[in-house]
Amino acid sequence: MIENLMKHYKDAFITAESPYKTDLYSWFLTDTGTFFGIKKDRLSTKETSLLSSLFTPYGTHVNDMNDTQAFWYNLLFLQQGTVSPEQFSFSQCRFIQFYADQPITDHLEFQEAIQALLPRDTIFLWENDSSGVLVETRNEEIIEDVFYDEITVTLTSDFYTDMRLFIGQTHPLSDNLGSLFHTEKEWFQKGIQFLHKQKVYRLHDILPFLLLEGMDEDFRNQLKNVIPEELQDDHELLETIKVFFESDLNVSNAAKRLYMHRNSLQYRIEKFIEKTGIDIKHFHGAVTTYLAILDLEHF
C-alpha cells in the first residue's frame, strides 16, 4: 500500500519517524508505526477521507498543542514515548473521554467550557472534531463529587450536539498508559453501541456486555433459556424487570422510573419469580437474570 502511494504522489510523498512541516503536509500513521506525509495541495477532500479511513490521521489540531499536550497525544493516540513518574507533579491519572454526535466547530470554546465544568486539573486532547479525552491528573484517590450527567446536559445545550462521556479508571503513571487508554476507548465504543439512551459510561456499565461477548454461542443460548420461552417475547415484562435491577433492586425507585404503582411492580416481580424459579430479589438471581435479558436483547 505504501509503495503504491509513493508511486502515485511521487515527490509530494514523504516518510519520517515523527511528523514535521504539518502546515504543508497531511500526516498519517500505518499499522506498523510508520508516519507518512502527503502535501496538502495534492490531496482532494475525497482522498483525505479515504486515507483517514485506512490509516490513523495525525490531525490538524496537533499544530495548536503545547509540549505537554503533544507528549500525551503521542503517548495515548500513537502509543509513542515513555513515562518517567519523576517528570510529573502528579502520580496518577484518569481518562475522561468525550464524544459528540456532531462535529464541534469552535474547539477553543468547547475546551474552555468542559474544563471549567470539571473541578480538577486536566490535560485536554482532541482526537478529531467530534471526540477526544481529558487526562485528569491526581496525587491520591479523591472522593467522586462530580455529576457528569449534568455536565453532558450543559454541553448538549450550549453546543447543540448530543454529548457522551466515559469515566475511566484511575491509573498510576507507567508506560502502559497508552495500552490502558486504548482498552478504555474500546469500552466507550461498546457503551455507545449497546446503551443508546445513556450519556455517561463507566466500566461497570459496560462489563455485562464484555462478559456476554466473551461467551461462546452455545453458552449464550443456554443463558437465554434461564428465562422460559413463554416470557422471552414479553418485552414489556422484561424491560420492567431490567429497570428493577438497574434501580439497585429497590422497588420504590423502580416504580417511580416506570411510572407504575409500587404494588403493581411488586406483583410483576413475584409472578416472574414464580414462573422462572429464580429469586431476582437477591444478588445471584438478579445477576443471572440481568445477563439473560441483555443476552436476549442484544445477541
Coordinates of N, CA and C in Angstrom, one line a residue, residues 95-263:
F95 N -8.6 8.9 32.6 CA -9.0 9.4 31.3 C -10.5 9.6 31.2
I96 N -10.9 10.8 30.9 CA -12.4 11.2 30.7 C -12.6 11.4 29.2
Q97 N -13.1 10.5 28.5 CA -13.3 10.6 27.1 C -14.7 11.2 26.8
F98 N -14.7 12.0 25.7 CA -16.0 12.6 25.2 C -16.2 12.3 23.8
Y99 N -17.5 12.2 23.4 CA -17.9 12.0 22.0 C -19.2 12.9 21.8
A100 N -19.1 13.6 20.7 CA -20.3 14.4 20.2 C -20.8 13.9 18.9
D101 N -22.1 13.8 18.8 CA -22.7 13.2 17.6 C -22.6 14.2 16.4
Q102 N -22.2 15.4 16.6 CA -22.0 16.4 15.6 C -20.6 17.0 15.8
P103 N -19.9 17.4 14.7 CA -18.6 18.0 14.9 C -18.7 19.3 15.7
I104 N -17.7 19.5 16.5 CA -17.6 20.7 17.3 C -16.8 21.8 16.4
T105 N -17.4 22.9 16.2 CA -16.8 23.9 15.2 C -15.9 24.8 16.0
D106 N -16.2 25.2 17.2 CA -15.4 26.1 18.0 C -14.6 25.3 19.0
H107 N -13.4 24.8 18.7 CA -12.6 24.0 19.5 C -12.2 24.6 20.8
L108 N -11.8 25.9 20.8 CA -11.3 26.6 22.0 C -12.5 26.8 23.0
E109 N -13.6 27.2 22.5 CA -14.8 27.5 23.3 C -15.2 26.2 24.0
F110 N -15.2 25.1 23.3 CA -15.6 23.8 23.9 C -14.6 23.4 24.9
Q111 N -13.3 23.5 24.6 CA -12.3 23.1 25.6 C -12.4 23.9 26.9
E112 N -12.6 25.2 26.8 CA -12.7 26.0 27.9 C -14.0 25.7 28.7
A113 N -15.1 25.3 28.0 CA -16.3 25.0 28.7 C -16.2 23.7 29.5
I114 N -15.7 22.7 28.9 CA -15.7 21.4 29.6 C -14.7 21.4 30.7
Q115 N -13.6 22.1 30.5 CA -12.6 22.1 31.6 C -13.1 22.9 32.8
A116 N -13.9 23.9 32.5 CA -14.5 24.8 33.6 C -15.5 24.0 34.4
L117 N -16.1 23.0 33.7 CA -17.1 22.2 34.4 C -16.5 21.1 35.3
L118 N -15.3 20.8 35.0 CA -14.6 19.7 35.8 C -13.8 20.4 36.9
P119 N -13.8 19.9 38.2 CA -13.2 20.6 39.3 C -11.7 20.4 39.4
R120 N -11.1 19.4 38.7 CA -9.7 19.1 38.9 C -8.9 19.4 37.6
D121 N -7.6 19.5 37.8 CA -6.7 19.8 36.6 C -6.8 18.7 35.6
T122 N -6.9 19.1 34.3 CA -6.9 18.2 33.2 C -6.0 18.7 32.1
I123 N -5.6 17.7 31.3 CA -4.9 18.0 30.0 C -5.8 17.6 28.9
F124 N -6.1 18.6 28.1 CA -7.2 18.4 27.0 C -6.5 18.0 25.7
L125 N -7.1 16.9 25.1 CA -6.6 16.4 23.8 C -7.8 16.2 22.8
W126 N -7.7 16.7 21.6 CA -8.6 16.4 20.6 C -8.1 15.1 19.9
E127 N -9.0 14.2 19.5 CA -8.7 13.1 18.6 C -9.2 13.5 17.2
N128 N -10.4 14.1 17.1 CA -10.9 14.6 15.8 C -11.9 15.7 16.2
D129 N -12.7 16.2 15.3 CA -13.6 17.3 15.6 C -14.8 16.8 16.5
S130 N -15.0 15.5 16.7 CA -16.1 15.0 17.5 C -15.7 14.3 18.8
S131 N -14.5 14.0 19.0 CA -14.1 13.3 20.1 C -12.7 13.6 20.6
G132 N -12.5 13.2 21.9 CA -11.2 13.5 22.5 C -11.1 13.0 23.9
V133 N -10.2 13.4 24.7 CA -10.0 12.9 26.0 C -9.4 14.0 26.9
L134 N -9.8 14.0 28.2 CA -9.2 14.9 29.2 C -8.4 14.0 30.1
V135 N -7.2 14.2 30.3 CA -6.3 13.5 31.2 C -6.4 14.2 32.6
E136 N -7.1 13.6 33.5 CA -7.3 14.2 34.8 C -6.1 13.7 35.7
T137 N -5.4 14.7 36.2 CA -4.2 14.5 37.0 C -4.5 14.4 38.5
R138 N -3.9 13.4 39.2 CA -4.2 13.2 40.6 C -2.9 12.8 41.3
N139 N -2.9 13.0 42.6 CA -1.8 12.5 43.5 C -2.4 11.5 44.6
E140 N -3.7 11.4 44.7 CA -4.3 10.5 45.6 C -5.7 10.2 45.2
E141 N -6.3 9.2 45.7 CA -7.7 8.9 45.4 C -8.6 10.0 46.0
I142 N -9.5 10.4 45.2 CA -10.4 11.5 45.6 C -11.8 11.0 45.6
I143 N -12.6 11.4 46.6 CA -14.0 11.1 46.6 C -14.7 11.7 45.4
E144 N -15.4 10.9 44.7 CA -16.1 11.4 43.5 C -17.2 12.3 43.9
D145 N -17.2 13.5 43.4 CA -18.2 14.5 43.7 C -18.7 15.3 42.5
V146 N -18.5 14.7 41.3 CA -18.9 15.3 40.1 C -20.1 14.7 39.5
F147 N -21.1 15.5 39.1 CA -22.3 15.0 38.5 C -22.1 15.1 37.0
Y148 N -21.6 14.0 36.4 CA -21.3 14.0 35.0 C -22.5 14.1 34.1
D149 N -23.6 13.6 34.5 CA -24.9 13.7 33.7 C -25.2 15.1 33.5
E150 N -25.1 15.9 34.6 CA -25.4 17.4 34.5 C -24.4 18.0 33.5
I151 N -23.2 17.6 33.5 CA -22.2 18.2 32.5 C -22.6 17.9 31.1
T152 N -23.1 16.7 30.8 CA -23.5 16.3 29.4 C -24.7 17.2 29.0
V153 N -25.6 17.4 30.0 CA -26.8 18.2 29.7 C -26.4 19.7 29.3
T154 N -25.4 20.2 30.1 CA -25.0 21.6 29.9 C -24.3 21.7 28.5
L155 N -23.4 20.7 28.2 CA -22.7 20.8 26.9 C -23.6 20.6 25.8
T156 N -24.6 19.7 25.9 CA -25.6 19.5 24.8 C -26.3 20.7 24.6
S157 N -26.7 21.4 25.6 CA -27.5 22.7 25.5 C -26.6 23.8 24.8
D158 N -25.4 23.9 25.3 CA -24.5 25.0 24.8 C -24.0 24.8 23.4
F159 N -23.8 23.5 23.0 CA -23.2 23.3 21.7 C -24.1 22.6 20.7
Y160 N -25.3 22.4 21.1 CA -26.3 21.8 20.2 C -25.9 20.5 19.5
T161 N -25.3 19.6 20.4 CA -24.9 18.3 19.9 C -25.1 17.3 21.1
D162 N -25.5 16.1 20.8 CA -25.7 15.1 21.8 C -24.3 14.7 22.3
M163 N -24.1 14.7 23.6 CA -22.7 14.5 24.2 C -22.7 13.3 25.1
R164 N -21.7 12.5 25.0 CA -21.5 11.3 25.8 C -20.1 11.3 26.4
L165 N -20.0 10.8 27.7 CA -18.7 10.7 28.4 C -18.4 9.3 28.9
F166 N -17.1 9.0 28.9 CA -16.7 7.7 29.5 C -15.7 8.1 30.6
I167 N -16.0 7.7 31.9 CA -15.2 8.0 33.0 C -14.3 6.8 33.3
G168 N -13.0 6.9 33.1 CA -12.1 5.8 33.2 C -11.7 5.4 34.6
Q169 N -10.8 4.4 34.7 CA -10.3 4.0 36.0 C -9.1 5.0 36.3
T170 N -8.7 5.0 37.6 CA -7.5 5.7 38.0 C -6.3 4.8 37.8
H171 N -5.3 5.4 37.1 CA -4.1 4.6 36.8 C -2.8 5.3 37.4
P172 N -1.9 4.5 38.0 CA -0.6 5.0 38.3 C 0.2 5.3 37.0
L173 N 1.1 6.3 37.0 CA 1.9 6.6 35.8 C 2.8 5.5 35.5
S174 N 2.7 5.1 34.2 CA 3.6 4.0 33.7 C 3.6 4.0 32.2
D175 N 4.4 3.2 31.6 CA 4.5 3.1 30.2 C 3.3 2.3 29.6
N176 N 2.4 1.8 30.4 CA 1.3 1.0 30.0 C 0.1 1.9 29.7
L177 N 0.2 3.2 30.0 CA -0.9 4.1 29.9 C -1.6 4.1 28.5
G178 N -0.7 4.1 27.4 CA -1.3 4.1 26.1 C -2.2 2.9 25.8
S179 N -1.7 1.7 26.3 CA -2.5 0.5 26.1 C -3.8 0.5 26.9
L180 N -3.7 1.0 28.2 CA -4.8 1.1 29.0 C -5.9 2.1 28.4
F181 N -5.4 3.2 27.9 CA -6.3 4.1 27.2 C -7.0 3.5 26.1
H182 N -6.3 2.8 25.2 CA -7.0 2.1 24.1 C -8.0 1.1 24.5
T183 N -7.8 0.4 25.6 CA -8.7 -0.5 26.1 C -10.0 0.2 26.6
E184 N -9.8 1.3 27.3 CA -11.0 2.1 27.8 C -11.7 2.7 26.6
K185 N -11.0 3.0 25.5 CA -11.6 3.6 24.3 C -12.5 2.6 23.7
E186 N -12.1 1.3 23.7 CA -13.0 0.2 23.2 C -14.2 0.1 24.1
W187 N -14.0 0.2 25.4 CA -15.2 0.1 26.3 C -16.2 1.2 26.0
F188 N -15.7 2.4 25.8 CA -16.5 3.5 25.5 C -17.3 3.3 24.2
Q189 N -16.7 2.7 23.2 CA -17.4 2.4 22.0 C -18.5 1.3 22.2
K190 N -18.2 0.4 23.1 CA -19.2 -0.6 23.4 C -20.4 0.0 24.1
G191 N -20.1 1.0 25.0 CA -21.2 1.7 25.6 C -22.1 2.4 24.7
I192 N -21.5 3.1 23.7 CA -22.3 3.8 22.7 C -23.1 2.8 21.9
Q193 N -22.5 1.7 21.6 CA -23.2 0.6 20.8 C -24.4 0.0 21.5
F194 N -24.2 -0.3 22.8 CA -25.3 -1.1 23.4 C -26.2 -0.2 24.3
L195 N -25.7 0.9 24.8 CA -26.5 1.7 25.8 C -26.8 3.0 25.1
H196 N -27.8 3.0 24.2 CA -28.0 4.2 23.3 C -28.6 5.3 24.2
K197 N -29.4 5.1 25.2 CA -30.1 6.1 25.9 C -29.1 6.7 27.0
Q198 N -28.1 6.0 27.3 CA -27.2 6.5 28.4 C -26.2 7.5 27.9
K199 N -25.9 8.5 28.7 CA -24.9 9.6 28.3 C -23.6 9.5 29.0
V200 N -23.5 8.8 30.1 CA -22.3 8.7 30.9 C -22.0 7.2 31.2
Y201 N -20.8 6.8 30.9 CA -20.5 5.4 31.0 C -19.3 5.2 31.9
R202 N -19.3 4.1 32.6 CA -18.1 3.6 33.4 C -18.0 2.1 33.1
L203 N -16.9 1.5 33.6 CA -16.6 0.1 33.3 C -17.8 -0.8 33.8
H204 N -18.3 -0.5 35.0 CA -19.4 -1.4 35.5 C -20.6 -1.3 34.6
D205 N -20.8 -0.3 33.8 CA -21.9 -0.3 32.8 C -21.7 -1.2 31.7
I206 N -20.4 -1.3 31.3 CA -20.0 -2.0 30.0 C -19.7 -3.4 30.3
L207 N -19.3 -3.8 31.5 CA -18.8 -5.1 31.9 C -19.8 -6.2 31.5
P208 N -21.1 -6.1 31.7 CA -22.0 -7.2 31.3 C -21.9 -7.5 29.8
F209 N -21.8 -6.5 29.0 CA -21.7 -6.7 27.6 C -20.4 -7.4 27.2
L210 N -19.3 -7.0 27.9 CA -18.0 -7.6 27.6 C -18.0 -9.1 28.0
L211 N -18.7 -9.4 29.1 CA -18.8 -10.8 29.5 C -19.6 -11.6 28.5
L212 N -20.7 -11.0 28.0 CA -21.6 -11.7 27.0 C -20.8 -11.9 25.7
E213 N -20.1 -10.9 25.3 CA -19.3 -11.1 24.0 C -18.2 -12.1 24.1
G214 N -17.7 -12.3 25.4 CA -16.7 -13.3 25.6 C -17.2 -14.7 25.7
M215 N -18.5 -14.9 25.8 CA -19.0 -16.3 25.9 C -19.2 -16.9 24.5
D216 N -19.1 -18.2 24.5 CA -19.3 -18.8 23.2 C -20.8 -18.9 23.0
E217 N -21.2 -19.1 21.7 CA -22.6 -19.0 21.3 C -23.5 -20.1 22.1
D218 N -23.0 -21.3 22.2 CA -23.7 -22.3 22.9 C -24.1 -21.9 24.4
F219 N -23.1 -21.3 25.0 CA -23.3 -20.9 26.4 C -24.3 -19.7 26.5
R220 N -24.2 -18.8 25.5 CA -25.2 -17.7 25.5 C -26.6 -18.2 25.2
N221 N -26.7 -19.2 24.4 CA -28.1 -19.8 24.1 C -28.6 -20.5 25.4
Q222 N -27.7 -21.1 26.2 CA -28.2 -21.7 27.4 C -28.6 -20.6 28.4
L223 N -27.9 -19.5 28.4 CA -28.2 -18.4 29.3 C -29.5 -17.8 29.0
K224 N -29.9 -17.7 27.7 CA -31.2 -17.2 27.3 C -32.3 -18.0 27.9
N225 N -32.1 -19.3 27.9 CA -33.1 -20.2 28.4 C -33.3 -20.2 29.9
V226 N -32.5 -19.4 30.6 CA -32.8 -19.1 32.0 C -34.2 -18.5 32.1
I227 N -34.6 -17.8 31.1 CA -35.9 -17.2 31.0 C -36.8 -18.1 30.2
P228 N -37.9 -18.6 30.7 CA -38.8 -19.5 30.0 C -39.2 -18.9 28.6
E229 N -39.3 -19.8 27.6 CA -39.6 -19.3 26.3 C -40.9 -18.5 26.2
E230 N -41.9 -18.8 27.1 CA -43.2 -18.1 27.1 C -43.0 -16.6 27.5
L231 N -41.9 -16.3 28.2 CA -41.6 -15.0 28.7 C -40.7 -14.2 27.8
Q232 N -40.0 -14.9 26.9 CA -38.9 -14.3 26.1 C -39.4 -13.2 25.2
D233 N -40.6 -13.3 24.7 CA -41.2 -12.3 23.8 C -42.0 -11.3 24.6
D234 N -42.1 -11.4 25.9 CA -42.8 -10.4 26.7 C -41.9 -9.2 27.0
H235 N -41.7 -8.3 26.0 CA -40.7 -7.3 26.1 C -41.0 -6.3 27.2
E236 N -42.3 -6.0 27.4 CA -42.7 -5.1 28.5 C -42.3 -5.6 29.9
L237 N -42.6 -6.9 30.1 CA -42.2 -7.5 31.4 C -40.7 -7.5 31.6
L238 N -40.0 -7.9 30.5 CA -38.5 -8.0 30.7 C -37.9 -6.6 30.9
E239 N -38.5 -5.6 30.3 CA -38.0 -4.2 30.5 C -38.3 -3.8 31.9
T240 N -39.4 -4.2 32.4 CA -39.8 -3.9 33.8 C -38.8 -4.5 34.8
I241 N -38.5 -5.7 34.6 CA -37.5 -6.4 35.4 C -36.2 -5.8 35.3
K242 N -35.8 -5.4 34.1 CA -34.4 -4.8 33.9 C -34.3 -3.5 34.7
V243 N -35.4 -2.7 34.6 CA -35.4 -1.4 35.3 C -35.3 -1.7 36.8
F244 N -35.9 -2.7 37.3 CA -35.8 -3.1 38.7 C -34.4 -3.4 39.1
F245 N -33.7 -4.1 38.3 CA -32.3 -4.4 38.5 C -31.4 -3.1 38.5
E246 N -31.7 -2.3 37.5 CA -30.9 -1.0 37.3 C -31.3 0.0 38.4
S247 N -32.3 -0.3 39.2 CA -32.7 0.6 40.3 C -32.2 0.0 41.6
D248 N -31.1 -0.8 41.5 CA -30.5 -1.4 42.7 C -31.5 -2.3 43.5
L249 N -32.4 -3.0 42.8 CA -33.3 -3.9 43.4 C -34.3 -3.2 44.4
N250 N -34.4 -1.9 44.2 CA -35.3 -1.1 45.0 C -36.6 -0.9 44.3
V251 N -37.7 -1.5 44.9 CA -39.0 -1.5 44.2 C -39.5 -0.1 44.1
S252 N -39.4 0.7 45.1 CA -39.9 2.1 45.1 C -39.3 2.9 44.0
N253 N -38.0 2.9 43.9 CA -37.3 3.7 42.9 C -37.6 3.2 41.5
A254 N -37.7 1.9 41.3 CA -38.0 1.3 40.0 C -39.5 1.7 39.6
A255 N -40.4 1.7 40.6 CA -41.8 2.1 40.3 C -41.8 3.5 39.8
K256 N -41.0 4.4 40.4 CA -41.0 5.8 40.0 C -40.5 5.9 38.6
R257 N -39.5 5.2 38.3 CA -38.9 5.3 36.9 C -39.9 4.7 35.9
L258 N -40.7 3.8 36.3 CA -41.6 3.1 35.4 C -43.0 3.8 35.4
Y259 N -43.2 4.8 36.2 CA -44.5 5.5 36.4 C -45.6 4.4 36.7
M260 N -45.2 3.6 37.6 CA -46.1 2.4 38.0 C -46.3 2.4 39.5
H261 N -47.5 2.0 39.9 CA -47.7 1.9 41.4 C -46.8 0.8 41.9
R262 N -46.3 1.0 43.1 CA -45.4 0.1 43.8 C -45.9 -1.3 43.9
N263 N -47.2 -1.4 44.2 CA -47.8 -2.7 44.4 C -47.9 -3.5 43.1

